[in-house]
Amino acid sequence: MSASAMRSKLPFLGAAVRHNRVPSPYPWLMPVILVMGLFYLYPVIDVFRYAFTDLTLLGGEGRYTLSTFANVLTRPELPQILWVTFVFTAGSVIGQQLIGLAMALVVVRSEKRNLFGTTILRTTALIAWVVPGIAGGIIWKMLFNEAPFGGLNSLLRLMGMAPVQWLSDPDVVMWSVVLSNVWRGTAFSMVVMYAALKAIDPSLYEAAEVDGASGRQKLFFVTLPQLRPAILVNMILITIQTLNTFDAIISLTGGGPGRATEVLSLYTFNVVFRNYDLAAGSVLSILMLVISLGLALVYAAFLPKDEKA
Amino acid sequence: MRKSLLVALAAATALGCLPAIAEDLITSDRVGPSDAPKKMVFRMTGDGPSSTDPTWAAGYTKLYTDFINNHPGWQLELQMMTGDISQEQARMLEQAKAGHAPDCAAVDSFVLPLFKQAGVLKSLSPYFTKEEIDQLFPFVRDGITGKDGEIYAWWWSTDLRVLYRNKEIVPNAPETWADTKAAALQSVEAGMEGMLFNGSRYEGTAFDWLGNFWGQGGKLVDDAGKPVFADADNRDKFVKAVDYYRDLVESGAAPRRVATIGSYDDLNAAAAASTTALFVGGNWQYRQLENSMDPEEFAKWTFSMLPGITADQRSTGTGGWTVAAFSSDPEKVEMCATLAREIYMGPANALQEQLPTRADLYDKYDVFKSEANQTFAKALKVGQARPGVLIYPEISNQIQIMMGKVLTGAAATDAAVDDAYKAALDAYARL
């Protein structure tokens, strides 16, 4: 169909096509822009605005100042809070990624072999994922309870082993918190990895088999390279999710003992809801945003170019 | 025949409807008919019909039913707070500042100064007589009175911390810190886990421990509200009180897990499981222990005043709950005051055996004539409320952090105390 014939068939597009212009996208985008602006952008702008004030929850109008930034970023406890956040995030992300991948591999493999229990495994992991953070924290608190009737220590005693100071030893408590977070978050990684594994072209495995590749070689030279984009995207998502986690920690340890498990998100929560310092909480929220964006950019740099496009 | 059938049918219908009407008057989130023309939103703690204790729940259900029957045309919408009181109160303060607070609410006495400072509370002075206000204990009256002399809440219950013990294992009440350590070690020898107390990131950690500091004459803040707990006059007392707890843990008189305890329920659980014979708890736990234990087991338990560095240097923290009004509607403010008066000022104290804040109520209700409550009332004489200053929540936060470091051996006492003091002063400078 020639251009003139098309113009005659679609008269309402005539003007735009005649002038070699596409219709304006704004009428179509406005609803989304409005919703995003109202529900997402406005609160973010407000956080930035508060960060340049000295507002508290206690009253007063506050005034615009840069001193809140200087004050918050030079607090002596901040380096420790950031270190605790780093350990918690790194431990959780690595744990969730590795165990999620392992579980997805097991599920895919067992599906291929029609093994009994695949659905049970998948469902069990998903149950942990849907448990609210606070509830998860309480469940683990009961398990880690160091009283003579505590869950895990009772099991250890039954097996003739010494009880562990899961929550009162500053060197152990972080790993207890990481364990509870990995338990809760692994299902998400499993689902992402499972979907990515299912999307791998089976002919790649057939070709590898023809070449005589072992199972280990197939994992390292076919599966993992094919999963790379999914792994990176998953890591971006679970890193941001972990950085924002505070509900599970607050119900498990409250950030203690001392500040041993006080991550940045919990510290921000405490600053706003316990110290009533809205401006300082806003500065810390911006710090969290910067860290999340920075990490996302680092991960994105490792994405294959075509995936980024 | 037809007539009698109709009568029987009508009677059955009426009888069937009665429970429905009764049920409809109180639901989990409403008291009063759903179509009542006037409604007041009341945000409350577990001190109400939804109490987890069945006896208290039944008692409150009756109190609320009688109340709403006495005030026809009203409906109370009940909003329950979670157990995280600090967070709940902070959220409510934020809502109040934005004009979205409930009409009436339970406000924890230790954060009441923040609400008064924010100017979000309505005066309740017109609804209470001078005699009623004068009957309040002085620390209570001071706590609810604003700078303009008006009262901005009704503080209806108070509490205090005591030392609970299993008489079979610890027959005599420890009066000093040294006695307490010896008694705790004795309980460890008897197979118990030693003395328990709140020691995690929790308001109770700071508050339960502060009696040890106050008993020596220590001061948290000066008259201007500035932290002074580790200045030249107070530092030694503060360090000694921290070292008392530290020594309990390091000597094995208390398990290290105290650094993870952040709930009075954990202490009840240990007592009920007979794994401890000594713990620092609140007066309200006495009734909880009675409700959760067999009578023979409960008979083994008693309590005494918190020990001091010497027997005559003792103190204890006193807290409690208030009812305050946020509504701009004078009719709702009055209803809020009426609710405080008719349900909480006396009847609720008697129901839950929560210590009243008015001296005359101890004589009015028989429950407060019991030996246990007389002992609590006596201990109240050395009671001390948390200072009603804006910096208190941060001081408490710093004490909790410091306690965690000290009890787990992560920091030396002096260094931890100095860090806490500096952080509190920095926070004060930012206020």
XYZ file of C-alpha atoms in Angstrom:
740
model
C 0.000 0.000 0.000
C 1.417 3.333 -1.041
C 1.724 6.243 1.361
C -0.998 8.191 -0.436
C -3.332 5.205 -0.320
C -2.658 4.826 3.398
C -3.364 8.514 3.984
C -6.696 8.135 2.227
C -7.527 5.067 4.370
C -6.499 6.770 7.637
C -7.652 10.350 7.249
C -7.344 11.124 10.970
C -3.594 10.543 10.773
C -3.260 12.631 7.670
C -1.961 15.855 9.186
C 0.640 14.160 11.341
C 1.920 11.927 8.573
C 1.880 14.771 6.038
C 4.191 16.773 8.311
C 6.267 13.702 9.111
C 5.347 13.953 12.826
C 4.127 11.339 15.262
C 1.159 12.169 17.500
C 2.063 13.722 20.841
C 2.619 11.041 23.508
C 1.676 13.312 26.379
C -2.092 12.696 26.439
C -1.304 8.994 26.808
C 1.411 9.494 29.388
C -0.304 12.095 31.533
C -2.308 9.651 33.702
C 0.857 7.702 34.509
C 2.829 10.896 35.075
C 0.133 12.215 37.392
C -0.102 8.995 39.409
C 3.685 8.606 39.621
C 4.110 12.249 40.475
C 1.441 12.256 43.143
C 2.213 8.964 44.854
C 5.948 8.531 44.232
C 7.630 11.748 43.230
C 5.921 14.117 45.653
C 6.972 12.174 48.782
C 10.526 11.923 47.448
C 10.624 15.678 46.823
C 9.261 16.223 50.318
C 12.029 14.061 51.795
C 14.617 16.198 49.988
C 12.884 19.343 51.242
C 12.812 18.097 54.850
C 16.497 17.183 54.647
C 17.307 20.861 54.183
C 15.375 21.856 57.301
C 15.632 21.219 61.055
C 12.074 19.886 61.365
C 11.145 17.584 64.221
C 7.929 15.814 65.146
C 7.766 17.866 68.318
C 6.384 21.076 66.932
C 7.636 24.263 65.395
C 7.741 25.161 61.727
C 11.456 24.549 61.307
C 13.803 26.541 59.119
C 15.848 25.809 56.044
C 19.439 24.886 56.847
C 22.361 22.815 55.624
C 23.440 21.979 59.148
C 21.286 18.832 59.325
C 23.362 17.242 56.555
C 26.611 18.174 58.296
C 25.333 16.986 61.642
C 23.981 13.632 60.451
C 26.889 12.727 58.198
C 29.446 13.389 60.945
C 27.718 11.457 63.718
C 30.219 9.142 65.425
C 27.887 6.140 65.270
C 27.347 6.389 61.500
C 30.476 4.422 60.404
C 29.439 1.499 62.614
C 25.853 1.671 61.339
C 27.147 1.585 57.742
C 29.462 -1.338 58.487
C 26.624 -3.297 60.110
C 24.451 -2.482 57.086
C 27.178 -3.677 54.720
C 27.651 -6.995 56.549
C 23.906 -7.577 56.805
C 23.278 -6.715 53.153
C 26.249 -8.618 51.757
C 25.488 -11.692 53.870
C 21.809 -11.642 53.000
C 22.281 -11.015 49.264
C 24.958 -13.662 48.830
C 23.008 -16.152 50.942
C 19.707 -15.542 49.191
C 21.300 -15.656 45.742
C 23.258 -18.864 46.310
C 20.516 -20.767 48.112
C 17.839 -19.439 45.742
C 19.879 -20.611 42.754
C 20.548 -23.991 44.345
C 16.867 -24.482 45.120
C 15.826 -23.446 41.616
C 18.312 -25.912 40.127
C 16.957 -28.667 42.365
C 13.358 -27.823 41.467
C 14.027 -27.725 37.706
C 16.018 -30.927 37.879
C 13.423 -32.745 39.936
C 10.640 -31.556 37.625
C 12.479 -33.055 34.707
C 12.710 -36.329 36.588
C 9.132 -36.126 37.905
C 10.342 -36.529 41.461
C 7.896 -36.455 44.352
C 8.032 -33.408 46.611
C 9.005 -30.718 44.114
C 5.815 -28.778 44.702
C 6.181 -29.169 48.467
C 9.719 -27.718 48.321
C 8.605 -24.788 46.184
C 5.551 -24.071 48.329
C 7.478 -24.323 51.592
C 9.988 -21.754 50.403
C 7.214 -19.467 49.224
C 5.452 -19.663 52.598
C 8.543 -18.164 54.246
C 8.479 -15.386 51.663
C 4.881 -14.383 52.343
C 5.347 -14.285 56.126
C 5.367 -10.592 57.174
C 8.721 -9.308 58.415
C 7.516 -8.669 61.951
C 6.046 -12.167 62.189
C 9.245 -13.651 60.759
C 11.243 -11.784 63.397
C 9.038 -13.109 66.180
C 9.281 -16.676 64.864
C 13.071 -16.482 64.800
C 13.146 -14.811 68.191
C 11.393 -17.855 69.630
C 13.818 -20.159 67.843
C 16.897 -18.186 68.932
C 15.604 -17.690 72.491
C 18.530 -18.457 74.799
C 16.319 -19.464 77.722
C 16.543 -23.127 78.732
C 13.297 -23.643 76.818
C 14.482 -21.820 73.652
C 13.807 -23.572 70.309
C 17.184 -24.146 68.658
C 19.162 -24.465 71.881
C 16.762 -27.144 73.122
C 17.495 -29.109 69.956
C 21.227 -28.627 70.439
C 20.962 -29.847 74.023
C 19.011 -32.919 72.861
C 21.884 -33.695 70.527
C 24.348 -33.275 73.380
C 25.755 -30.025 72.016
C 26.464 -26.791 73.882
C 23.871 -24.038 73.512
C 24.726 -21.052 71.327
C 24.344 -17.414 72.339
C 22.425 -16.608 69.186
C 21.372 -13.101 70.119
C 23.500 -12.056 73.090
C 26.942 -12.618 71.589
C 27.839 -9.518 69.534
C 29.959 -11.692 67.212
C 27.157 -14.169 66.529
C 24.040 -12.022 66.545
C 24.617 -10.511 63.094
C 24.788 -13.957 61.531
C 21.594 -14.955 63.335
C 19.888 -11.926 61.818
C 21.325 -12.718 58.369
C 20.107 -16.307 58.700
C 16.568 -15.174 59.469
C 16.625 -12.750 56.542
C 17.991 -15.378 54.144
C 15.249 -17.761 55.294
C 12.651 -15.180 54.471
C 14.047 -13.834 51.205
C 15.389 -16.938 49.479
C 12.060 -17.825 47.878
C 12.114 -14.633 45.822
C 15.531 -15.500 44.388
C 14.367 -19.045 43.793
C 11.393 -17.824 41.741
C 13.554 -15.474 39.639
C 16.211 -18.136 39.052
C 13.557 -20.765 38.307
C 12.002 -18.561 35.613
C 15.417 -17.806 34.131
C 16.417 -21.473 34.131
C 13.220 -22.385 32.317
C 14.028 -19.775 29.656
C 17.417 -21.273 28.730
C 17.348 -22.763 25.249
C 17.498 -26.597 25.655
C 19.551 -26.857 22.450
C 22.499 -25.341 24.361
C 22.485 -28.311 26.731
C 22.063 -30.717 23.805
C 25.086 -29.149 22.105
C 27.089 -29.361 25.363
C 26.169 -33.023 25.707
C 27.262 -33.694 22.134
C 30.578 -32.073 23.036
C 30.816 -34.418 26.047
C 30.456 -31.763 28.760
C 30.094 -32.986 32.334
C 27.301 -31.753 34.624
C 29.718 -29.381 36.339
C 30.914 -28.030 32.971
C 27.321 -27.524 31.837
C 26.638 -25.539 35.027
C 29.671 -23.277 34.656
C 29.763 -22.886 30.870
C 26.082 -22.956 29.930
C 23.775 -22.349 32.883
C 25.600 -19.605 34.774
C 26.524 -17.510 31.702
C 22.919 -17.763 30.522
C 21.683 -16.744 33.989
C 24.013 -13.761 34.291
C 21.460 -11.073 33.420
C 18.850 -12.658 35.699
C 21.375 -12.978 38.543
C 22.367 -9.316 38.236
C 18.774 -8.091 38.092
C 17.902 -10.320 41.045
C 20.873 -8.976 43.001
C 19.789 -5.390 42.334
C 16.290 -6.185 43.588
C 17.290 -8.114 46.709
C 20.009 -5.604 47.583
C 17.489 -2.772 47.596
C 15.005 -4.950 49.456
C 17.620 -5.893 52.081
C 18.805 -2.315 52.504
C 15.232 -1.368 53.328
C 14.680 -4.249 55.771
C 14.081 -3.202 59.320
C 10.825 -4.858 60.402
C 12.371 -8.302 60.841
C 15.327 -6.854 62.758
C 13.270 -4.645 65.023
C 11.199 -7.601 66.205
C 14.193 -9.933 66.477
C 16.846 -7.795 68.181
C 15.620 -4.189 68.130
C 19.062 -3.362 66.725
C 20.909 -4.633 69.792
C 22.705 -5.684 71.796
C 24.091 -2.153 71.786
C 24.160 -1.256 68.108
C 25.352 -4.688 66.948
C 22.452 -5.175 64.496
C 21.300 -1.610 63.934
C 21.250 -1.300 60.154
C 20.803 2.001 58.338
C 17.066 1.538 57.764
C 16.469 0.738 61.439
C 18.675 3.633 62.488
C 16.600 5.917 60.243
C 13.415 4.542 61.762
C 14.780 5.121 65.283
C 15.874 8.652 64.448
C 12.393 9.546 63.210
C 10.172 7.567 65.562
C 12.268 7.503 68.738
C 14.218 10.765 68.474
C 11.396 12.520 66.565
C 14.011 14.063 64.247
C 12.258 14.324 60.884
C 15.024 16.292 59.166
C 17.795 13.888 60.210
C 15.620 10.946 59.161
C 15.213 12.559 55.744
C 18.976 12.965 55.348
C 19.439 9.291 56.233
C 16.719 8.333 53.735
C 18.613 10.212 51.026
C 21.779 8.392 52.075
C 19.934 5.077 51.659
C 18.684 6.189 48.255
C 22.208 7.118 47.153
C 23.613 3.782 48.348
C 20.842 1.842 46.594
C 21.289 3.765 43.340
C 25.073 3.411 43.522
C 24.875 -0.342 43.998
C 22.264 -0.659 41.241
C 24.591 1.194 38.855
C 27.514 -1.044 39.805
C 25.443 -4.168 39.128
C 24.094 -2.669 35.905
C 27.647 -2.098 34.667
C 28.085 -5.883 34.611
C 24.945 -6.451 32.560
C 25.536 -7.497 28.952
C 25.163 -4.430 26.690
C 22.166 -5.769 24.770
C 20.383 -6.521 28.084
C 20.939 -2.951 29.243
C 19.391 -1.650 26.052
C -53.542 -23.205 67.637
C -52.553 -20.760 64.968
C -52.375 -17.976 67.540
C -50.183 -19.981 69.885
C -47.921 -20.859 66.983
C -47.569 -17.181 66.169
C -46.803 -16.345 69.788
C -44.211 -19.093 69.951
C -42.681 -17.888 66.694
C -42.595 -14.277 67.905
C -41.043 -15.332 71.220
C -38.428 -17.455 69.465
C -37.605 -14.592 67.118
C -37.304 -12.156 69.999
C -35.111 -14.548 71.975
C -32.993 -15.189 68.917
C -32.518 -11.496 68.395
C -31.470 -10.725 71.962
C -27.985 -12.197 71.749
C -27.551 -10.503 68.387
C -28.428 -7.139 69.924
C -26.110 -7.794 72.876
C -23.269 -8.818 70.559
C -23.831 -5.825 68.376
C -23.236 -3.384 71.229
C -19.563 -4.315 71.565
C -17.430 -5.558 68.720
C -13.670 -5.689 68.399
C -13.592 -2.158 67.012
C -16.777 -0.528 68.209
C -18.783 0.099 71.354
C -22.390 1.210 70.949
C -24.861 0.959 68.105
C -23.353 1.303 64.657
C -25.993 3.868 63.678
C -25.476 6.129 66.717
C -25.564 9.800 65.673
C -22.427 10.744 67.613
C -19.117 8.974 67.318
C -15.825 9.315 69.181
C -12.654 7.566 68.006
C -10.672 6.177 70.950
C -7.185 4.774 70.372
C -6.343 2.424 73.183
C -3.916 -0.128 74.559
C -4.918 -3.603 75.703
C -6.652 -2.000 78.696
C -10.090 -2.606 77.222
C -12.561 -5.214 75.997
C -9.860 -6.707 73.745
C -7.515 -7.431 76.646
C -5.629 -10.691 76.183
C -6.538 -11.647 79.741
C -10.047 -13.192 79.617
C -10.949 -11.923 83.109
C -9.972 -8.374 82.260
C -11.627 -8.574 78.843
C -14.888 -9.637 80.487
C -14.577 -6.902 83.105
C -13.920 -4.205 80.519
C -16.762 -5.485 78.351
C -19.122 -4.882 81.261
C -17.619 -1.476 82.049
C -17.892 -0.363 78.430
C -21.419 -1.772 78.072
C -22.573 0.122 81.166
C -20.810 3.241 79.934
C -22.416 3.257 76.505
C -25.838 2.480 78.007
C -25.418 5.567 80.196
C -24.619 7.678 77.154
C -27.231 6.892 74.521
C -26.650 8.305 71.077
C -22.913 7.709 71.252
C -20.687 5.225 69.542
C -17.008 4.626 70.374
C -14.787 3.515 67.548
C -11.928 1.566 69.121
C -8.498 1.633 67.509
C -5.986 -0.767 69.042
C -2.308 0.090 69.445
C 0.336 -2.546 68.831
C 2.799 -3.542 71.529
C 5.473 -1.196 70.167
C 4.373 1.685 72.334
C 7.199 4.088 71.455
C 6.449 3.778 67.760
C 2.695 4.010 68.296
C 3.045 7.160 70.356
C 5.422 8.763 67.853
C 3.023 8.015 65.011
C 0.135 9.434 66.967
C 2.121 12.591 67.643
C 2.828 12.924 63.924
C -0.847 12.365 63.121
C -1.888 14.905 65.750
C 0.413 17.509 64.251
C -1.111 16.844 60.841
C -4.611 17.125 62.330
C -5.436 13.435 61.923
C -5.240 12.236 65.516
C -8.033 10.183 67.075
C -10.534 12.153 69.145
C -9.318 10.596 72.349
C -6.397 8.301 73.102
C -4.272 6.515 75.650
C -0.989 8.418 75.984
C 1.947 6.883 77.823
C 2.872 9.132 80.736
C 6.522 9.316 79.740
C 5.774 10.825 76.325
C 3.033 13.131 77.580
C 5.473 16.095 77.748
C 6.064 15.729 74.001
C 2.341 15.943 73.279
C 1.979 18.924 75.611
C 4.936 20.643 73.975
C 3.470 20.070 70.514
C 0.251 21.796 71.619
C -1.991 19.069 70.239
C -3.926 18.228 73.417
C -7.161 19.809 74.596
C -7.632 20.959 78.167
C -9.536 18.568 80.408
C -9.636 21.023 83.326
C -13.323 21.939 82.828
C -14.355 18.326 83.314
C -12.577 17.498 86.586
C -13.134 19.194 89.930
C -10.346 20.875 91.844
C -10.801 18.286 94.611
C -10.299 15.435 92.154
C -7.174 17.050 90.765
C -5.821 17.784 94.243
C -6.209 14.112 95.182
C -3.663 13.127 92.504
C -0.146 12.268 93.657
C 2.085 15.333 93.162
C 4.264 13.737 90.440
C 1.091 12.790 88.573
C -0.462 16.240 88.892
C 2.752 17.880 87.711
C 2.946 15.474 84.794
C -0.455 16.358 83.366
C -0.409 20.088 84.069
C 0.652 22.471 81.328
C 2.505 25.749 81.691
C -0.857 27.522 81.731
C -2.021 25.533 84.764
C -4.598 23.537 82.775
C -4.580 19.740 82.861
C -4.109 18.143 79.449
C -4.698 14.484 80.265
C -6.030 12.275 83.010
C -3.288 10.031 84.429
C -5.319 7.125 85.758
C -2.868 4.373 86.612
C 0.651 4.173 87.851
C 3.063 1.305 88.210
C 6.399 0.537 89.722
C 9.213 -1.941 89.494
C 9.887 -4.545 92.156
C 12.065 -7.607 92.676
C 10.120 -10.855 92.330
C 11.467 -13.986 93.962
C 10.645 -17.626 94.475
C 10.533 -17.946 98.274
C 11.527 -21.621 98.174
C 14.865 -20.716 96.634
C 15.357 -17.148 97.853
C 13.583 -17.011 101.237
C 14.682 -13.516 102.282
C 14.148 -10.331 100.360
C 17.497 -8.968 99.131
C 17.884 -5.389 100.306
C 21.224 -4.466 98.786
C 22.988 -5.144 95.503
C 25.367 -7.475 97.337
C 22.422 -9.415 98.811
C 20.909 -9.666 95.351
C 24.067 -11.049 93.784
C 24.402 -13.614 96.582
C 20.741 -14.637 96.229
C 21.065 -14.914 92.452
C 24.185 -17.080 92.743
C 22.339 -19.224 95.253
C 19.540 -19.697 92.716
C 22.085 -20.670 90.058
C 23.417 -23.334 92.427
C 19.837 -24.563 92.722
C 19.765 -25.114 88.957
C 18.160 -21.832 87.909
C 19.509 -19.459 85.293
C 19.997 -16.610 87.748
C 18.436 -13.203 88.030
C 16.574 -11.882 84.984
C 15.821 -8.340 83.892
C 15.154 -6.423 80.688
C 18.466 -5.642 79.000
C 17.814 -5.260 75.264
C 16.892 -2.280 73.073
C 13.652 -1.570 74.931
C 12.314 1.254 77.072
C 11.831 -1.159 79.993
C 15.587 -1.772 80.063
C 16.327 1.831 80.933
C 13.336 2.382 83.156
C 13.653 -0.804 85.243
C 17.327 -0.083 85.860
C 17.039 3.647 86.635
C 15.919 2.956 90.233
C 19.490 1.824 90.938
C 20.764 5.244 89.859
C 17.992 7.289 91.449
C 18.359 5.398 94.741
C 21.844 6.891 95.128
C 20.444 10.356 94.525
C 21.453 10.467 90.872
C 19.798 12.953 88.498
C 19.180 12.404 84.807
C 18.552 16.045 83.887
C 18.950 19.428 85.534
C 16.153 21.925 86.121
C 16.480 23.202 82.553
C 16.049 19.702 81.167
C 19.684 19.279 80.124
C 21.200 15.782 80.558
C 23.498 15.674 83.593
C 23.544 11.946 84.315
C 27.293 11.650 83.821
C 28.482 15.077 84.909
C 30.834 15.511 87.856
C 28.072 15.036 90.435
C 26.362 12.025 88.884
C 28.912 10.045 86.881
C 30.158 7.945 89.770
C 26.624 6.977 90.788
C 25.719 6.158 87.194
C 28.827 4.010 86.644
C 28.233 2.158 89.925
C 24.654 1.344 88.927
C 25.783 0.079 85.505
C 28.572 -1.957 87.088
C 26.012 -3.589 89.385
C 24.277 -5.130 86.370
C 27.574 -5.858 84.652
C 28.845 -7.709 87.718
C 25.656 -9.776 87.882
C 26.305 -11.029 84.347
C 30.065 -11.470 84.641
C 29.772 -13.351 87.923
C 27.147 -15.680 86.482
C 24.470 -14.357 88.837
C 22.531 -13.354 85.726
C 22.690 -15.092 82.341
C 24.092 -13.167 79.415
C 20.762 -13.589 77.674
C 19.423 -10.686 79.723
C 20.911 -8.575 76.921
C 18.214 -10.071 74.660
C 15.234 -9.695 76.996
C 12.921 -6.918 75.926
C 9.513 -7.906 77.216
C 7.954 -8.502 80.603
C 6.284 -11.550 79.047
C 9.722 -13.189 78.744
C 10.140 -12.785 82.495
C 6.692 -14.256 83.165
C 7.525 -17.167 80.875
C 10.746 -17.923 82.760
C 8.932 -17.754 86.106
C 6.137 -20.001 84.838
C 8.690 -22.471 83.457
C 10.533 -22.405 86.820
C 13.820 -21.536 85.157
C 14.365 -18.442 87.278
C 13.827 -17.605 90.914
C 14.549 -13.879 90.787
C 13.585 -11.152 88.347
C 12.984 -7.408 88.118
C 9.441 -6.780 86.955
C 6.441 -4.497 87.156
C 3.731 -4.581 89.808
C 1.125 -5.621 87.211
C 2.997 -8.885 86.699
C 1.900 -10.112 90.124
C -1.640 -10.666 88.849
C -0.333 -12.072 85.565
C 1.729 -14.632 87.465
C -1.318 -15.578 89.512
C -3.388 -16.021 86.359
C -0.749 -18.117 84.600
C 0.403 -20.406 87.418
C -1.124 -23.169 89.482
C -2.112 -21.853 92.936
C 0.575 -23.977 94.640
C 3.227 -22.663 92.284
C 2.041 -19.059 92.585
C 2.148 -19.339 96.392
C 5.934 -19.697 96.143
C 6.259 -16.245 94.582
C 6.469 -12.923 96.309
C 8.110 -9.560 95.729
C 9.961 -6.800 97.528
C 11.277 -3.328 96.852
C 14.166 -3.080 94.436
C 17.453 -3.396 96.320
C 19.851 -0.473 96.547
C 23.573 0.010 96.883
C 22.730 0.136 100.595
C 19.435 -0.824 102.203
C 18.433 2.796 102.711
C 19.353 4.016 99.220
C 16.495 2.543 97.218
C 14.181 3.815 94.562
C 11.975 2.537 91.752
C 10.611 3.856 88.490
C 6.951 4.795 88.321
C 5.088 5.090 85.038
C 1.508 4.707 83.969
C -1.092 5.600 81.386
C -3.128 8.692 80.715
C -6.215 9.447 78.630
C -6.004 12.607 76.542
C -8.243 14.407 74.059
C -7.225 15.665 70.600
C -10.615 16.519 69.123
C -11.583 20.070 68.196
C -15.199 19.220 68.993
C -15.889 20.232 72.644
C -18.577 17.562 72.904
C -16.024 14.857 72.055
C -13.477 16.328 74.460
C -16.069 16.138 77.200
C -16.915 12.581 76.198
C -13.222 11.706 76.381
C -13.007 13.146 79.898
C -16.172 11.263 80.853
C -14.664 8.029 79.532
C -11.537 8.624 81.625
C -13.645 9.334 84.689
C -16.278 6.592 84.421
C -14.173 3.705 83.149
C -10.567 4.369 83.970
C -10.527 6.574 87.096
C -11.156 3.817 89.623
C -13.141 0.968 88.010
C -10.326 -0.027 85.643
C -7.774 0.315 88.450
C -9.820 -2.086 90.560
C -10.413 -4.492 87.684
C -6.774 -4.845 86.709
C -5.353 -3.989 90.119
C -3.457 -1.190 88.413
C -2.304 1.220 91.077
C -4.505 4.347 91.215
C -2.984 7.807 91.011
C -5.346 9.208 93.660
C -4.718 8.497 97.333
C -8.454 8.246 98.134
C -9.008 5.371 95.682
C -6.767 3.072 97.747
C -9.419 3.220 100.479
C -12.386 3.082 98.126
C -11.629 -0.321 96.539
C -11.072 -3.446 98.625
C -8.567 -4.908 96.152
C -6.084 -2.225 97.122
C -6.319 -3.251 100.760
C -4.610 -6.581 100.001
C -1.154 -7.126 101.454
C 0.411 -7.106 97.994
C -1.149 -3.818 96.976
C -0.373 -2.214 100.331
C 3.272 -3.184 99.763
C 3.169 -1.692 96.279
C 1.630 1.480 97.665
C 4.407 1.663 100.267
C 7.065 1.230 97.584
C 5.473 4.079 95.633
C 6.759 6.424 98.323
C 10.304 5.984 96.985
C 9.034 5.939 93.415
C 10.319 8.341 90.830
C 8.747 9.191 87.479
C 10.818 9.670 84.351
C 11.633 13.316 83.866
C 9.004 15.073 81.786
C 11.498 16.554 79.370
C 11.873 16.337 75.621
C 15.313 14.729 75.813
C 14.196 11.762 77.928
C 13.442 9.368 75.001
C 16.984 9.917 73.689
C 18.517 9.453 77.146
C 16.594 6.194 77.410
C 17.772 5.169 73.933
C 21.376 5.827 74.892
C 21.011 3.882 78.152
C 19.630 0.924 76.179
C 22.547 1.032 73.742
C 25.044 1.411 76.595
C 23.482 -1.466 78.530
C 23.758 -3.778 75.509
C 27.447 -2.987 75.100
C 28.188 -3.430 78.807
C 26.192 -6.610 79.399
C 27.755 -8.355 76.407
C 31.240 -7.170 77.342
C 31.564 -5.261 74.072
C 32.683 -2.089 75.860
C 34.121 -1.005 79.191
C 31.586 0.622 81.511
C 33.341 3.999 81.622
C 33.669 4.235 77.860
C 30.065 3.149 77.277
C 28.762 5.659 79.824
C 30.826 8.478 78.316
C 29.592 7.618 74.808
C 25.980 7.616 76.012
C 26.409 10.939 77.783
C 28.036 12.607 74.790
C 25.316 11.317 72.463
C 22.595 12.588 74.817
C 24.229 16.007 75.037
C 24.573 16.165 71.246
C 20.892 15.291 70.880
C 19.982 17.925 73.457
C 21.903 20.530 71.474
C 19.867 19.635 68.386
C 16.482 19.997 70.106
